[in-house]
Coordinates of N, CA and C in Angstrom, one line a residue:
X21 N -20.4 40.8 15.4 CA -21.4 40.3 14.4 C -21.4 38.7 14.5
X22 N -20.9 38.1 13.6 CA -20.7 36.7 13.4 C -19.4 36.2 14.4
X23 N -19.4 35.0 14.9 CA -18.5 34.8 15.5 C -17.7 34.0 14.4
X24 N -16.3 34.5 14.8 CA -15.4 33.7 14.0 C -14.8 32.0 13.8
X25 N -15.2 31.7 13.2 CA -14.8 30.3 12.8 C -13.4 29.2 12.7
X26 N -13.6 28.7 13.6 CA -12.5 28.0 13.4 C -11.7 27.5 11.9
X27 N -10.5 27.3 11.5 CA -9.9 26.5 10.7 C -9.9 25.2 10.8
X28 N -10.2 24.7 9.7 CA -9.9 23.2 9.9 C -8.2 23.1 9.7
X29 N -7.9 21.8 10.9 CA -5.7 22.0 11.4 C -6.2 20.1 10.5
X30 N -5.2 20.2 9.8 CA -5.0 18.6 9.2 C -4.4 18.0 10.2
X31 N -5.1 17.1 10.8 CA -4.7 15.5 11.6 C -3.7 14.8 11.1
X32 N -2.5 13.8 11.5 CA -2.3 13.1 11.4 C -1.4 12.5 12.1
X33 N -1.5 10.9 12.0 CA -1.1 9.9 13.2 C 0.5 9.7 12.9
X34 N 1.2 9.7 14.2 CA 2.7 9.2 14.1 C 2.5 7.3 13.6
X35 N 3.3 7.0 13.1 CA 3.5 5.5 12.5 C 4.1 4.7 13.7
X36 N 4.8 5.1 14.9 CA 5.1 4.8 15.6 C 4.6 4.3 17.0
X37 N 3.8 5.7 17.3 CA 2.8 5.6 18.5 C 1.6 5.6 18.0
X38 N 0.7 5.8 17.0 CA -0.6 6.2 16.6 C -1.1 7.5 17.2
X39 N 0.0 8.0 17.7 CA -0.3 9.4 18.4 C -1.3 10.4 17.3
X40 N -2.3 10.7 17.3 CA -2.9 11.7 16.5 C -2.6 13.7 16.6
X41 N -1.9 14.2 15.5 CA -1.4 15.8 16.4 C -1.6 16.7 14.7
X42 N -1.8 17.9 14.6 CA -1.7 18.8 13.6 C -0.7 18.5 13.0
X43 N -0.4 18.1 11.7 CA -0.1 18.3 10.8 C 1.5 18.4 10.4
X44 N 1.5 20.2 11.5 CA 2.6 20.6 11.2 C 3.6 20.4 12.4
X45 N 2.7 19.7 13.7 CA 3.8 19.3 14.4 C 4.6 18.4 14.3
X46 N 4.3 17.4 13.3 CA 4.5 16.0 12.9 C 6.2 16.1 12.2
X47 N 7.0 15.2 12.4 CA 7.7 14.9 11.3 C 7.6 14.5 9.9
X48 N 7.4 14.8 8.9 CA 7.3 14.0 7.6 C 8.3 13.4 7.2
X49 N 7.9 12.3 6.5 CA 9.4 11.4 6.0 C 8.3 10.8 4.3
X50 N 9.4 10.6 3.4 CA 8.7 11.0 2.2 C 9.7 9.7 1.4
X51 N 9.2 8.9 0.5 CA 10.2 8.4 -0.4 C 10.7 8.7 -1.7
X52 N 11.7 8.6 -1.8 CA 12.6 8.9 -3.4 C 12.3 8.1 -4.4
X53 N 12.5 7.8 -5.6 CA 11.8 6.9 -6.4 C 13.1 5.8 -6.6
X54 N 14.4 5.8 -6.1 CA 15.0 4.8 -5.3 C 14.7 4.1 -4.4
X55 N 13.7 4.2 -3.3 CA 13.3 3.5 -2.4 C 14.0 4.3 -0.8
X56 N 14.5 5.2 -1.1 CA 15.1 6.0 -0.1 C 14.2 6.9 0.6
X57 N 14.6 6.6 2.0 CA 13.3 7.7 2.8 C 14.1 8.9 3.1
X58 N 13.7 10.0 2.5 CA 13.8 11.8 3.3 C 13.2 11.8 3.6
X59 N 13.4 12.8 4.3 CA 13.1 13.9 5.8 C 12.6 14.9 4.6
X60 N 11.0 15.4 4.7 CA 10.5 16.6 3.9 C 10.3 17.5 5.3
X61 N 11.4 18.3 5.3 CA 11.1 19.3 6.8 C 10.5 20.6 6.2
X62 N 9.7 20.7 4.8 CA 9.0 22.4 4.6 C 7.3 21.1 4.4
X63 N 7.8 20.0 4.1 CA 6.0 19.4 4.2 C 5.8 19.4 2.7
X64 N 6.8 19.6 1.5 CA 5.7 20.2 0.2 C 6.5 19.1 -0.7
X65 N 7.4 18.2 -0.5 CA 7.7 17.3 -1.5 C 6.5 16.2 -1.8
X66 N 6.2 15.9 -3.1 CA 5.0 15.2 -3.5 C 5.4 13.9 -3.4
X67 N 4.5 13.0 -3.6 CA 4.5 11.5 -2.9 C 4.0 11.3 -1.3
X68 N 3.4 9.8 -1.4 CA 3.1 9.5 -0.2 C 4.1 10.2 0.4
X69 N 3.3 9.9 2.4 CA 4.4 10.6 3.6 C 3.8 9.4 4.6
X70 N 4.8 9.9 5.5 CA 4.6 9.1 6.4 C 5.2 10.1 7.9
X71 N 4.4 9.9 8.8 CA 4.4 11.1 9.6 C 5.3 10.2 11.5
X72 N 6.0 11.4 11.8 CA 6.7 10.7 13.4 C 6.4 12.0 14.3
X73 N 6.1 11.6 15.2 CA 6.2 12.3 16.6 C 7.8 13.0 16.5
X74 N 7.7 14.6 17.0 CA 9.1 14.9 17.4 C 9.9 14.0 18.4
X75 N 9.3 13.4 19.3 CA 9.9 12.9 20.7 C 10.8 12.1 20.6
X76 N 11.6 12.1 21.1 CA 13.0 11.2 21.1 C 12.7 9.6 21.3
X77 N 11.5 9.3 22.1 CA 11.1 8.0 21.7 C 10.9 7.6 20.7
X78 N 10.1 8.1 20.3 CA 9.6 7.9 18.5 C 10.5 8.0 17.1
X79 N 11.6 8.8 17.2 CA 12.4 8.5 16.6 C 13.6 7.7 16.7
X80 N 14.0 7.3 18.4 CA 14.9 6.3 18.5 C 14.2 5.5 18.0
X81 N 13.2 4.7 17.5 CA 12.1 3.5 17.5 C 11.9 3.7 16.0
X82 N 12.3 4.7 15.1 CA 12.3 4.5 13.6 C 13.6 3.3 13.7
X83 N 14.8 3.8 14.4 CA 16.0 2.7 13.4 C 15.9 1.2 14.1
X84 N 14.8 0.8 15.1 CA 14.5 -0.5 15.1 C 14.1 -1.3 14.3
X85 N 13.8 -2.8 14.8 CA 13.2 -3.5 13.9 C 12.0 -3.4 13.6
X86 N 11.5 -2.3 14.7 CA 9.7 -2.5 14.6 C 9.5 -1.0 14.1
X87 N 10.5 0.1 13.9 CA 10.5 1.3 13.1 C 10.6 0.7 11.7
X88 N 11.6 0.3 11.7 CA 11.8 -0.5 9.8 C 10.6 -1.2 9.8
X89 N 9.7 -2.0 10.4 CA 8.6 -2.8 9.8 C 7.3 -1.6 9.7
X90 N 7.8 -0.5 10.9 CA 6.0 0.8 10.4 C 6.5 1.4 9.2
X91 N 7.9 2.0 8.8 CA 7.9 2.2 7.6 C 7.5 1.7 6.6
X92 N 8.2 0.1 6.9 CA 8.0 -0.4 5.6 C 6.4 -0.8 5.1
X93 N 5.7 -0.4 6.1 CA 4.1 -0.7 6.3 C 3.3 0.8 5.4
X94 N 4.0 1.9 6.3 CA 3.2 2.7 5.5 C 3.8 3.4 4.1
X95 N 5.1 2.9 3.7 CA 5.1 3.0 2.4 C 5.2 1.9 2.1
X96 N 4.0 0.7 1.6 CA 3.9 -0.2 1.1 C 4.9 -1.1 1.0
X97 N 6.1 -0.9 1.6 CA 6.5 -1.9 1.7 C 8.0 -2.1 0.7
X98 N 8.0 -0.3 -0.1 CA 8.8 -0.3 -1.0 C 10.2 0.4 -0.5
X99 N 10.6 0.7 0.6 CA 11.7 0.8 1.6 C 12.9 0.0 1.0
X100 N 13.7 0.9 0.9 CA 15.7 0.1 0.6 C 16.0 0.8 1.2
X101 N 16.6 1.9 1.6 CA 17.4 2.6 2.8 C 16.7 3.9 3.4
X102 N 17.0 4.2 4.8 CA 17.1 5.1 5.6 C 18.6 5.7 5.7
X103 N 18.9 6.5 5.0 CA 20.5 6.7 5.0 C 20.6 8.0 5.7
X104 N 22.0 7.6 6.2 CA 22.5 8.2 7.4 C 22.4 10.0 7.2
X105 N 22.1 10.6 6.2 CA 22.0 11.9 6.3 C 20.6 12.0 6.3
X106 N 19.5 11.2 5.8 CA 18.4 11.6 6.6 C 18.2 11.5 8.4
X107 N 19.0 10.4 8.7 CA 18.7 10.7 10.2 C 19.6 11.8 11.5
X108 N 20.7 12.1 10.5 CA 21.1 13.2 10.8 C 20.1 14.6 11.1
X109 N 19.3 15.0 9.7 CA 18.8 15.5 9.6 C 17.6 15.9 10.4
X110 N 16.8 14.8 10.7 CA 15.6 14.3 11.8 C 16.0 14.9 13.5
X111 N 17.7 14.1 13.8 CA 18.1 15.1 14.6 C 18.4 15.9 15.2
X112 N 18.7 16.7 14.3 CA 19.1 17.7 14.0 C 17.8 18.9 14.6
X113 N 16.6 18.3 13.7 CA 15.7 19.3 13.4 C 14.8 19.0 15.1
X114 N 14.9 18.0 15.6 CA 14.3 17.9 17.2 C 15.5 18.9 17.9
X115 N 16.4 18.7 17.8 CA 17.2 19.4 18.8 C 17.1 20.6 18.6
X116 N 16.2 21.2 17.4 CA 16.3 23.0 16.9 C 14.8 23.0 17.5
X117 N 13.5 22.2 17.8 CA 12.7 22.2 18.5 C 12.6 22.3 19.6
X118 N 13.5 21.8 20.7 CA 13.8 21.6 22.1 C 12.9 22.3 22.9
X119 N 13.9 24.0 22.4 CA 12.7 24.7 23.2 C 11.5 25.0 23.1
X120 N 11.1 24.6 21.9 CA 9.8 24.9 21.2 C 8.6 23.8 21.2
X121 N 7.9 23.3 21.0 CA 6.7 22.2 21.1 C 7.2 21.0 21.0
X122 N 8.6 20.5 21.2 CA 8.7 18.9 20.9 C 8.6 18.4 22.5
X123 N 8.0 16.9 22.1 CA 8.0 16.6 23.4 C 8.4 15.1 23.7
X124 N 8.4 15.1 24.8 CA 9.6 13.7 24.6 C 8.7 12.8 26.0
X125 N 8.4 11.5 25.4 CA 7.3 10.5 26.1 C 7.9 9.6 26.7

């Protein structure tokens, strides 16, 4: 009959590379009302987000100087820590992707 219709997949750009990818391939990183960045790894914690490429470049390149300045850019600026169990967590969750869609640039 009708052909079937695509879904619209939500876009959005890594903070690091401006990589543009679905949504759900993305890392989310979310802030606490401390100023502290999580890792929202189900996507559903409310407040701004800010999104990273799985790739090992892109996340070595959050704990630089120029990772702390795209953070501090796309959550306005209101950044006080990246603590060490969020970046555990980050990689943690690339290395459970390995075999699956992450990809490393």
């Amino acid at each position: 009959m009708f052909p079937k219709r695509k879904r619209h997949v939500p876009q959005r750009s890594c903070i690091i590379c401006n990589k543009k990818a679905p949504k759900q391939q993305l890392l989310r990183l979310v802030l606490d009302e401390k100023g502290r960045v999580l890792f929202d790894e189900r996507q559903r914690i409310l407040g701004r987000g800010a999104y990273v490429c799985p790739a090992h470049a892109c996340v070595a390149k959050l704990f630089t100087k120029h990772g702390d300045k795209r953070l501090r850019w796309a959550f306005k600026g209101r950044v006080r820590e990246l603590p060490q169990k969020t970046i555990d967590r980050i990689l943690a969750t690339i290395e459970s992707r390995e075999g699956g869609n992450a990809t490393d640039e």
